[in-house]
CSV table of C-alpha atoms and ligand atoms in Angstrom, one decimal:
chain,number,residue,atom,x,y,z
A,1,MET,CA,26.2,-4.1,-9.9
A,2,VAL,CA,23.6,-6.0,-7.9
A,3,THR,CA,22.9,-9.2,-9.8
A,4,LEU,CA,19.5,-10.6,-10.8
A,5,ARG,CA,18.7,-13.8,-8.9
A,6,HIS,CA,15.7,-16.0,-8.9
A,7,ASP,CA,16.9,-18.4,-6.2
A,8,TRP,CA,16.0,-16.3,-3.1
A,9,THR,CA,14.9,-18.3,0.0
A,10,VAL,CA,12.4,-16.9,2.5
A,11,ASP,CA,15.1,-17.0,5.2
A,12,GLN,CA,17.4,-14.9,3.1
A,13,ALA,CA,14.6,-12.4,2.2
A,14,GLU,CA,13.6,-12.1,5.9
A,15,GLU,CA,17.2,-11.5,6.9
A,16,LEU,CA,17.4,-8.8,4.2
A,17,ILE,CA,14.2,-7.0,5.3
A,18,GLY,CA,15.5,-7.1,8.9
A,19,ARG,CA,19.0,-5.7,8.3
A,20,PRO,CA,20.0,-2.7,10.3
A,21,PHE,CA,17.8,0.0,8.8
A,22,HIS,CA,20.6,2.3,7.6
A,23,ASP,CA,22.5,-0.5,6.0
A,24,LEU,CA,19.4,-1.7,4.2
A,25,LEU,CA,18.5,1.8,2.9
A,26,PHE,CA,22.1,2.5,1.9
A,27,GLU,CA,22.3,-0.7,-0.1
A,28,ALA,CA,18.9,-0.3,-1.7
A,29,HIS,CA,19.5,3.3,-2.7
A,30,ALA,CA,22.9,2.4,-4.2
A,31,ALA,CA,21.3,-0.5,-6.1
A,32,HIS,CA,18.6,1.9,-7.4
A,33,ARG,CA,21.2,4.3,-8.7
A,34,GLU,CA,22.9,1.6,-10.7
A,35,ARG,CA,20.0,1.2,-13.0
A,36,PHE,CA,17.7,4.2,-12.4
A,37,ASP,CA,18.0,8.0,-12.4
A,38,PRO,CA,16.9,8.8,-8.8
A,39,HIS,CA,15.4,12.2,-9.9
A,40,VAL,CA,12.8,10.6,-12.1
A,41,VAL,CA,9.5,9.0,-11.1
A,42,GLU,CA,7.3,7.1,-13.5
A,43,ALA,CA,3.7,8.3,-13.5
A,44,ALA,CA,0.7,6.2,-14.3
A,45,ILE,CA,-3.0,7.0,-13.9
A,46,LEU,CA,-5.7,4.5,-13.1
A,47,LEU,CA,-9.3,4.2,-14.3
A,48,SER,CA,-11.8,1.8,-13.0
A,49,VAL,CA,-13.5,0.8,-16.3
A,50,LYS,CA,-15.9,-1.7,-14.6
A,51,THR,CA,-16.7,-1.1,-10.9
A,52,GLY,CA,-17.9,-3.3,-8.1
A,53,ALA,CA,-20.2,-6.4,-7.9
A,54,CYS,CA,-17.2,-8.7,-8.1
A,55,PRO,CA,-17.8,-12.4,-7.1
A,56,GLU,CA,-14.4,-12.8,-5.4
A,57,ASP,CA,-14.0,-12.5,-1.7
A,58,CYS,CA,-10.7,-10.6,-1.4
A,59,ALA,CA,-10.8,-9.4,2.2
A,60,TYR,CA,-9.2,-6.0,1.4
A,61,CYS,CA,-11.4,-5.1,-1.5
A,62,PRO,CA,-14.3,-2.6,-1.6
A,63,GLN,CA,-15.4,-4.0,-4.9
A,64,SER,CA,-16.3,-7.5,-3.7
A,65,ALA,CA,-20.1,-8.1,-3.8
A,66,LYS,CA,-19.7,-10.0,-0.5
A,67,TRP,CA,-19.0,-6.9,1.5
A,68,ASN,CA,-21.3,-4.1,2.4
A,69,THR,CA,-19.4,-1.0,1.2
A,70,ASP,CA,-20.7,2.3,-0.1
A,71,LEU,CA,-19.8,1.5,-3.7
A,72,LYS,CA,-22.1,1.9,-6.6
A,73,PRO,CA,-21.5,-0.9,-9.2
A,74,GLU,CA,-21.0,0.3,-12.7
A,75,ARG,CA,-21.0,-1.5,-16.1
A,76,LEU,CA,-18.1,-1.6,-18.5
A,77,MET,CA,-17.5,2.0,-19.7
A,78,ALA,CA,-18.0,2.9,-23.3
A,79,PRO,CA,-14.7,3.0,-25.3
A,80,ASP,CA,-15.0,6.8,-26.1
A,81,ASP,CA,-15.3,7.6,-22.4
A,82,ILE,CA,-12.2,5.5,-21.7
A,83,VAL,CA,-10.2,7.2,-24.3
A,84,ALA,CA,-11.4,10.6,-23.1
A,85,ALA,CA,-10.1,9.7,-19.6
A,86,ALA,CA,-6.8,8.6,-21.1
A,87,ARG,CA,-6.4,11.9,-22.9
A,88,GLN,CA,-6.9,13.7,-19.6
A,89,ALA,CA,-4.3,11.4,-17.9
A,90,GLN,CA,-1.8,12.2,-20.6
A,91,ALA,CA,-2.4,15.9,-20.2
A,92,ALA,CA,-1.9,15.5,-16.5
A,93,GLY,CA,1.6,14.0,-17.2
A,94,ALA,CA,1.0,10.3,-17.1
A,95,THR,CA,2.9,8.1,-19.6
A,96,ARG,CA,1.0,5.0,-18.7
A,97,PHE,CA,-2.8,4.5,-18.5
A,98,CYS,CA,-4.0,1.5,-16.3
A,99,MET,CA,-7.5,0.2,-16.7
A,100,GLY,CA,-9.0,-2.0,-14.0
A,101,ALA,CA,-12.1,-4.1,-14.0
A,102,ALA,CA,-13.7,-5.9,-11.1
A,103,TRP,CA,-14.0,-9.3,-12.7
A,104,ARG,CA,-13.1,-12.7,-11.5
A,105,SER,CA,-12.2,-13.6,-15.1
A,106,PRO,CA,-13.5,-11.8,-18.2
A,107,THR,CA,-15.5,-13.4,-21.0
A,108,ASP,CA,-14.0,-13.4,-24.5
A,109,ARG,CA,-16.4,-10.7,-25.5
A,110,GLN,CA,-15.3,-8.5,-22.6
A,111,VAL,CA,-11.7,-9.1,-23.5
A,112,GLY,CA,-12.5,-8.0,-27.0
A,113,GLU,CA,-14.1,-4.8,-25.8
A,114,VAL,CA,-11.1,-4.0,-23.5
A,115,ALA,CA,-8.7,-4.8,-26.4
A,116,ALA,CA,-10.5,-2.2,-28.5
A,117,ALA,CA,-10.0,0.4,-25.8
A,118,VAL,CA,-6.3,-0.7,-25.4
A,119,GLU,CA,-5.8,0.0,-29.2
A,120,ALA,CA,-7.3,3.4,-28.9
A,121,VAL,CA,-5.3,4.4,-25.9
A,122,LYS,CA,-2.1,3.1,-27.5
A,123,ALA,CA,-2.9,5.3,-30.5
A,124,LEU,CA,-2.5,8.4,-28.2
A,125,GLY,CA,1.1,7.4,-27.6
A,126,MET,CA,0.6,6.1,-24.0
A,127,GLU,CA,1.7,2.8,-22.5
A,128,THR,CA,-1.2,0.6,-21.6
A,129,CYS,CA,-1.9,-1.7,-18.6
A,130,VAL,CA,-5.0,-3.6,-17.8
A,131,THR,CA,-6.1,-5.7,-14.8
A,132,LEU,CA,-9.1,-7.9,-15.5
A,133,GLY,CA,-8.7,-10.9,-13.1
A,134,MET,CA,-7.7,-14.4,-14.3
A,135,LEU,CA,-6.9,-14.6,-17.9
A,136,ALA,CA,-6.8,-17.7,-20.3
A,137,ALA,CA,-3.9,-18.0,-22.8
A,138,GLY,CA,-6.0,-17.0,-25.8
A,139,GLN,CA,-7.3,-14.0,-24.0
A,140,ALA,CA,-3.8,-12.9,-23.1
A,141,GLN,CA,-2.9,-13.3,-26.8
A,142,ARG,CA,-5.9,-11.2,-27.9
A,143,LEU,CA,-4.7,-8.3,-25.6
A,144,ALA,CA,-1.1,-8.7,-26.8
A,145,ASP,CA,-2.4,-8.4,-30.4
A,146,ALA,CA,-4.1,-5.2,-29.5
A,147,GLY,CA,-0.7,-3.8,-28.4
A,148,LEU,CA,-1.1,-4.2,-24.6
A,149,ASP,CA,2.2,-3.3,-22.8
A,150,PHE,CA,1.5,-4.5,-19.2
A,151,TYR,CA,-1.0,-6.8,-17.4
A,152,ASN,CA,-1.4,-6.3,-13.7
A,153,HIS,CA,-2.1,-9.3,-11.6
A,154,ASN,CA,-0.9,-9.3,-8.0
A,155,LEU,CA,0.2,-12.3,-5.9
A,156,ASP,CA,-0.9,-10.0,-3.0
A,157,THR,CA,0.9,-11.9,-0.1
A,158,SER,CA,2.8,-15.0,0.8
A,159,PRO,CA,1.4,-18.4,-0.1
A,160,GLU,CA,1.1,-19.2,3.6
A,161,PHE,CA,-1.0,-16.1,4.5
A,162,TYR,CA,-3.0,-16.0,1.2
A,163,GLY,CA,-5.8,-18.3,2.5
A,164,GLU,CA,-6.6,-15.7,5.3
A,165,ILE,CA,-7.3,-13.1,2.6
A,166,ILE,CA,-8.9,-14.9,-0.4
A,167,THR,CA,-10.7,-18.2,-0.6
A,168,THR,CA,-12.4,-18.0,-4.1
A,169,ARG,CA,-9.2,-18.4,-6.1
A,170,THR,CA,-5.9,-20.1,-5.4
A,171,TYR,CA,-2.3,-18.9,-5.5
A,172,GLY,CA,-1.8,-21.4,-8.3
A,173,ASP,CA,-4.6,-19.8,-10.3
A,174,ARG,CA,-2.7,-16.5,-10.0
A,175,LEU,CA,0.6,-18.1,-11.1
A,176,GLU,CA,-1.2,-19.6,-14.1
A,177,THR,CA,-2.5,-16.3,-15.2
A,178,LEU,CA,1.0,-14.8,-14.9
A,179,ALA,CA,2.4,-17.5,-17.1
A,180,ASN,CA,-0.3,-17.0,-19.7
A,181,VAL,CA,0.4,-13.3,-19.8
A,182,ARG,CA,4.2,-13.9,-20.1
A,183,ASP,CA,3.7,-16.5,-22.9
A,184,ALA,CA,1.7,-13.9,-24.9
A,185,GLY,CA,4.7,-11.5,-24.7
A,186,VAL,CA,3.0,-9.0,-22.4
A,187,LYS,CA,5.0,-7.4,-19.6
A,188,LEU,CA,4.1,-8.2,-16.0
A,189,CYS,CA,3.0,-5.8,-13.4
A,190,CYS,CA,2.9,-8.0,-10.3
A,191,GLY,CA,3.2,-7.2,-6.6
A,192,GLY,CA,1.2,-7.2,-3.4
A,193,ILE,CA,-0.3,-5.5,-0.4
A,194,VAL,CA,1.3,-4.9,3.0
A,195,GLY,CA,-0.6,-3.9,6.2
A,196,MET,CA,-3.1,-6.8,6.1
A,197,GLY,CA,-2.0,-8.3,9.4
A,198,GLU,CA,0.7,-10.4,7.8
A,199,SER,CA,4.1,-11.0,9.5
A,200,ARG,CA,7.5,-9.8,8.2
A,201,ARG,CA,8.1,-13.4,7.1
A,202,ASP,CA,4.9,-13.2,5.0
A,203,ARG,CA,6.3,-10.0,3.4
A,204,ALA,CA,9.5,-11.9,2.7
A,205,GLY,CA,7.5,-14.8,1.3
A,206,LEU,CA,5.7,-12.5,-1.1
A,207,LEU,CA,9.0,-11.0,-2.4
A,208,VAL,CA,10.5,-14.4,-2.8
A,209,GLN,CA,7.5,-15.5,-5.0
A,210,LEU,CA,7.9,-12.4,-7.1
A,211,ALA,CA,11.7,-12.8,-7.4
A,212,ARG,CA,11.3,-16.4,-8.4
A,213,LEU,CA,9.4,-15.3,-11.6
A,214,ASP,CA,11.9,-15.4,-14.4
A,215,PRO,CA,12.3,-12.8,-15.7
A,216,HIS,CA,11.3,-10.7,-12.7
A,217,PRO,CA,8.0,-8.7,-13.2
A,218,GLU,CA,8.9,-5.6,-15.1
A,219,SER,CA,6.8,-3.6,-12.7
A,220,VAL,CA,6.3,-4.4,-9.0
A,221,PRO,CA,3.5,-2.5,-7.2
A,222,ILE,CA,3.8,-2.4,-3.4
A,223,ASN,CA,0.3,-1.4,-2.1
A,224,LEU,CA,-0.3,-0.3,1.5
A,225,LEU,CA,-3.7,-1.6,2.5
A,226,VAL,CA,-6.4,1.1,2.1
A,227,GLN,CA,-8.8,0.3,4.9
A,228,VAL,CA,-12.4,0.6,3.5
A,229,PRO,CA,-15.4,0.5,5.9
A,230,GLY,CA,-17.4,-2.7,5.4
A,231,THR,CA,-14.4,-4.9,4.2
A,232,PRO,CA,-13.2,-7.6,6.6
A,233,LEU,CA,-9.8,-5.9,6.9
A,234,PHE,CA,-11.3,-2.6,8.1
A,235,GLY,CA,-9.8,-2.0,11.5
A,236,ALA,CA,-6.8,-4.2,11.0
A,237,GLU,CA,-3.8,-3.1,13.1
A,238,ASP,CA,-1.8,-0.4,11.3
A,239,LEU,CA,1.6,-1.5,10.0
A,240,ASP,CA,4.7,0.3,11.3
A,241,PRO,CA,5.4,2.6,8.4
A,242,LEU,CA,9.1,1.7,8.5
A,243,GLU,CA,8.1,-1.9,7.6
A,244,LEU,CA,6.8,-0.5,4.3
A,245,VAL,CA,10.1,1.2,3.7
A,246,ARG,CA,11.9,-2.0,4.5
A,247,THR,CA,9.7,-3.9,2.1
A,248,VAL,CA,10.3,-1.5,-0.7
A,249,ALA,CA,14.1,-1.6,-0.1
A,250,ALA,CA,14.1,-5.4,-0.1
A,251,ALA,CA,12.0,-5.4,-3.3
A,252,ARG,CA,14.6,-3.1,-4.9
A,253,LEU,CA,17.5,-5.3,-3.9
A,254,MET,CA,15.8,-8.6,-4.8
A,255,MET,CA,14.5,-7.4,-8.2
A,256,PRO,CA,17.1,-4.8,-9.1
A,257,GLY,CA,16.0,-4.2,-12.7
A,258,SER,CA,12.3,-3.9,-12.0
A,259,VAL,CA,10.4,-0.7,-11.5
A,260,VAL,CA,9.0,-0.7,-7.9
A,261,ARG,CA,5.7,1.3,-7.6
A,262,LEU,CA,4.6,3.0,-4.4
A,263,SER,CA,1.1,2.1,-5.2
A,264,ALA,CA,-2.1,2.3,-3.1
A,265,GLY,CA,-2.2,3.9,0.3
A,266,ARG,CA,-0.2,7.1,-0.5
A,267,ALA,CA,-3.2,9.3,0.7
A,268,GLN,CA,-2.7,7.8,4.1
A,269,MET,CA,1.1,8.3,4.2
A,270,THR,CA,3.0,11.4,5.3
A,271,ASP,CA,5.2,13.1,2.7
A,272,GLU,CA,8.2,12.0,4.7
A,273,LEU,CA,7.3,8.4,4.5
A,274,GLN,CA,6.8,8.6,0.8
A,275,ALA,CA,10.2,10.3,0.5
A,276,LEU,CA,11.8,7.5,2.4
A,277,CYS,CA,10.1,4.9,0.1
A,278,LEU,CA,11.3,6.8,-3.0
A,279,HIS,CA,14.8,6.9,-1.5
A,280,ALA,CA,14.6,3.1,-0.8
A,281,GLY,CA,14.1,2.4,-4.5
A,282,ALA,CA,10.5,3.0,-5.4
A,283,SER,CA,10.3,5.1,-8.6
A,284,SER,CA,6.8,4.9,-9.8
A,285,VAL,CA,3.5,6.2,-8.5
A,286,PHE,CA,-0.1,6.6,-9.5
A,287,LEU,CA,-1.1,10.2,-10.0
A,288,GLY,CA,-4.6,11.7,-9.8
A,289,ASP,CA,-7.1,12.1,-7.0
A,290,LYS,CA,-8.5,8.6,-7.3
A,291,LEU,CA,-7.0,5.1,-7.5
A,292,LEU,CA,-9.7,2.7,-8.7
A,293,THR,CA,-12.4,3.5,-6.1
A,294,THR,CA,-10.5,5.1,-3.2
A,295,ALA,CA,-8.6,8.4,-2.7
A,296,ASN,CA,-5.1,9.2,-4.0
A,297,PRO,CA,-3.2,12.4,-3.1
A,298,GLY,CA,-4.2,14.4,-6.2
A,299,GLU,CA,-2.2,16.4,-8.7
A,300,ASP,CA,-1.5,19.5,-6.6
A,301,HIS,CA,-0.2,17.6,-3.7
A,302,ASP,CA,2.0,15.3,-5.8
A,303,ARG,CA,3.4,18.2,-7.9
A,304,ASP,CA,4.4,19.9,-4.7
A,305,LEU,CA,5.9,16.8,-3.2
A,306,LEU,CA,7.9,15.9,-6.3
A,307,CYS,CA,9.2,19.4,-6.5
A,308,ARG,CA,10.3,19.4,-2.9
A,309,LEU,CA,12.1,16.1,-3.7
A,310,ASP,CA,13.8,17.7,-6.8
A,311,THR,CA,12.2,14.9,-8.8
A,312,GLN,CA,10.5,15.1,-12.2
A,313,THR,CA,7.9,12.7,-13.7
A,314,ALA,CA,9.2,10.5,-16.5
A,315,THR,CA,8.7,11.4,-20.1
A,316,PRO,CA,9.1,9.2,-23.2
A,317,GLU,CA,12.5,10.9,-23.6
A,318,ARG,CA,13.6,10.7,-20.0
A,319,THR,CA,12.2,7.4,-18.6
A,320,GLY,CA,14.4,7.2,-15.6
A,321,ARG,CA,16.0,3.9,-16.6
A,322,LEU,CA,19.8,4.2,-17.1
A,323,GLU,CA,22.0,2.4,-19.4
A,324,PRO,CA,24.4,0.4,-17.2
A,325,SER,CA,27.3,2.7,-18.0
A,326,ALA,CA,25.4,5.9,-17.2
A,327,SER,CA,25.2,5.3,-13.5
A,328,PRO,CA,25.5,8.6,-11.5
A,329,LEU,CA,27.6,6.7,-9.1
A,330,GLY,CA,30.1,6.2,-11.9
B,1,SAM,N1,-10.3,-7.8,-10.2
B,1,SAM,C1,-9.0,-7.9,-10.7
B,1,SAM,C2,-8.1,-8.8,-9.8
B,1,SAM,O1,-8.2,-8.7,-8.6
B,1,SAM,O2,-7.4,-9.6,-10.4
B,1,SAM,C3,-8.3,-6.6,-10.9
B,1,SAM,C4,-8.6,-5.4,-10.0
B,1,SAM,S1,-8.1,-5.5,-8.4
B,1,SAM,C5,-8.9,-4.1,-7.6
B,1,SAM,C6,-6.3,-5.0,-8.5
B,1,SAM,C7,-5.5,-5.0,-7.2
B,1,SAM,O3,-5.8,-3.9,-6.4
B,1,SAM,C8,-5.6,-6.2,-6.3
B,1,SAM,O4,-4.9,-7.3,-6.7
B,1,SAM,C9,-5.0,-5.7,-5.0
B,1,SAM,O5,-3.7,-6.0,-4.9
B,1,SAM,C10,-5.2,-4.2,-5.1
B,1,SAM,N2,-6.2,-3.7,-4.1
B,1,SAM,C11,-7.5,-3.8,-4.1
B,1,SAM,N3,-8.1,-3.2,-3.0
B,1,SAM,C12,-7.1,-2.7,-2.3
B,1,SAM,C13,-7.0,-2.0,-1.1
B,1,SAM,N4,-8.1,-1.8,-0.4
B,1,SAM,N5,-5.8,-1.6,-0.6
B,1,SAM,C14,-4.7,-1.9,-1.3
B,1,SAM,N6,-4.7,-2.6,-2.5
B,1,SAM,C15,-5.9,-3.0,-3.0
B,2,DTB,C1,-2.2,-2.3,-8.0
B,2,DTB,O1,-1.3,-3.1,-7.5
B,2,DTB,N1,-2.7,-1.4,-7.3
B,2,DTB,C2,-3.7,-0.7,-8.1
B,2,DTB,C3,-3.6,-1.3,-9.4
B,2,DTB,N2,-2.6,-2.4,-9.2
B,2,DTB,C4,-4.7,-1.8,-10.2
B,2,DTB,C5,-5.1,-0.7,-7.5
B,2,DTB,C6,-5.2,-0.2,-6.1
B,2,DTB,C7,-6.6,-0.2,-5.7
B,2,DTB,C8,-6.8,0.4,-4.3
B,2,DTB,C9,-8.2,0.3,-3.9
B,2,DTB,C10,-9.2,1.0,-4.7
B,2,DTB,O2,-9.0,2.2,-5.1
B,2,DTB,O3,-10.3,0.5,-5.1
B,3,SF4,FE1,-12.7,-8.6,-7.3
B,3,SF4,FE2,-10.2,-7.9,-7.9
B,3,SF4,FE3,-11.5,-6.8,-5.8
B,3,SF4,FE4,-10.7,-9.3,-5.6
B,3,SF4,S1,-9.4,-7.5,-5.8
B,3,SF4,S2,-12.7,-8.6,-5.1
B,3,SF4,S3,-10.9,-10.0,-7.8
B,3,SF4,S4,-12.0,-6.6,-7.9
């Protein structure tokens, strides 16, 4: 069984991503089958509970107040409306409901309001995830007390490339939030974005930072940049799609026990590219026709694709995670 390591170097990760394509995919798929049922994909649904007017300057993000995008800012949603959306998500087959807010860092009052929504969504029997920006230790504890399962906070890219993308908060700030979340006993959803003009070595550097977290993040979203008009990264050179596949495969091998999510950008991918990413070890997606503010493939398309791939969405009874002895490879 592929062992869990936290001592990856950037050279090793870069070598891994650059292995002969078929060797890399073979190894990643085999590692995936050691711990996961390859016929099951975890399904989460996102809701933007507070949209736009964000003071940060993330170059990819349509929600930053610094860029002129066609986005209408919206205040924090009422708890009843959030729970109604969660019910719909559950009816659509999602087992996890992820709530995102365009904040740099929430106030204690805002954390309290989100915590109330988390409690209500939990009561439906769904897993909960929120992403609210930087979080202080006490705020993480408040969310943990409400029963929060996951906190999403991405490292986004390598420490070296980071300054090209965001100047209003540091890599160290992000690591501090991750530590606060972990200390409160909440599971981590932490990954990054590819296709921002970074090099392969940057992608390796991101994976090394993620794999150095001990334990590894329980959930690792790999986002392909969604290019939004008005953001500085609109018009960035497209990434070779096979580099996305390589990144997913390397994430699978470097964090063998984590769930890798093929996250943003699926609406811009062919079905065949998504199939390759799922073969390379991704086993989680966002369902629905919207991510936070941009388009996602939508229920009909995804049902058809998963059916063509002989794959079903996870249920509480069939999560897709195997006991070590239950590997279909024997
Ligand atoms: N404001 C909070 C924060 O950034 O910490 C939470 C919401 S933010 C929208 C969540 C994540 O979405 C970002 O960290 C980034 O990785 C991802 N994201 C945002 N815009 C994206 C885009 N255009 N393409 C791909 N991923 C994107
Ligand atoms: C993550 O890594 N990707 C999701 C979730 N975590 C919050 C967000 C993707 C956002 C894509 C751009 C948008 O829809 O606004
Ligand atoms: Fe704000 Fe988050 Fe968007 Fe950055 S990614 S601009 S912090 S909403």
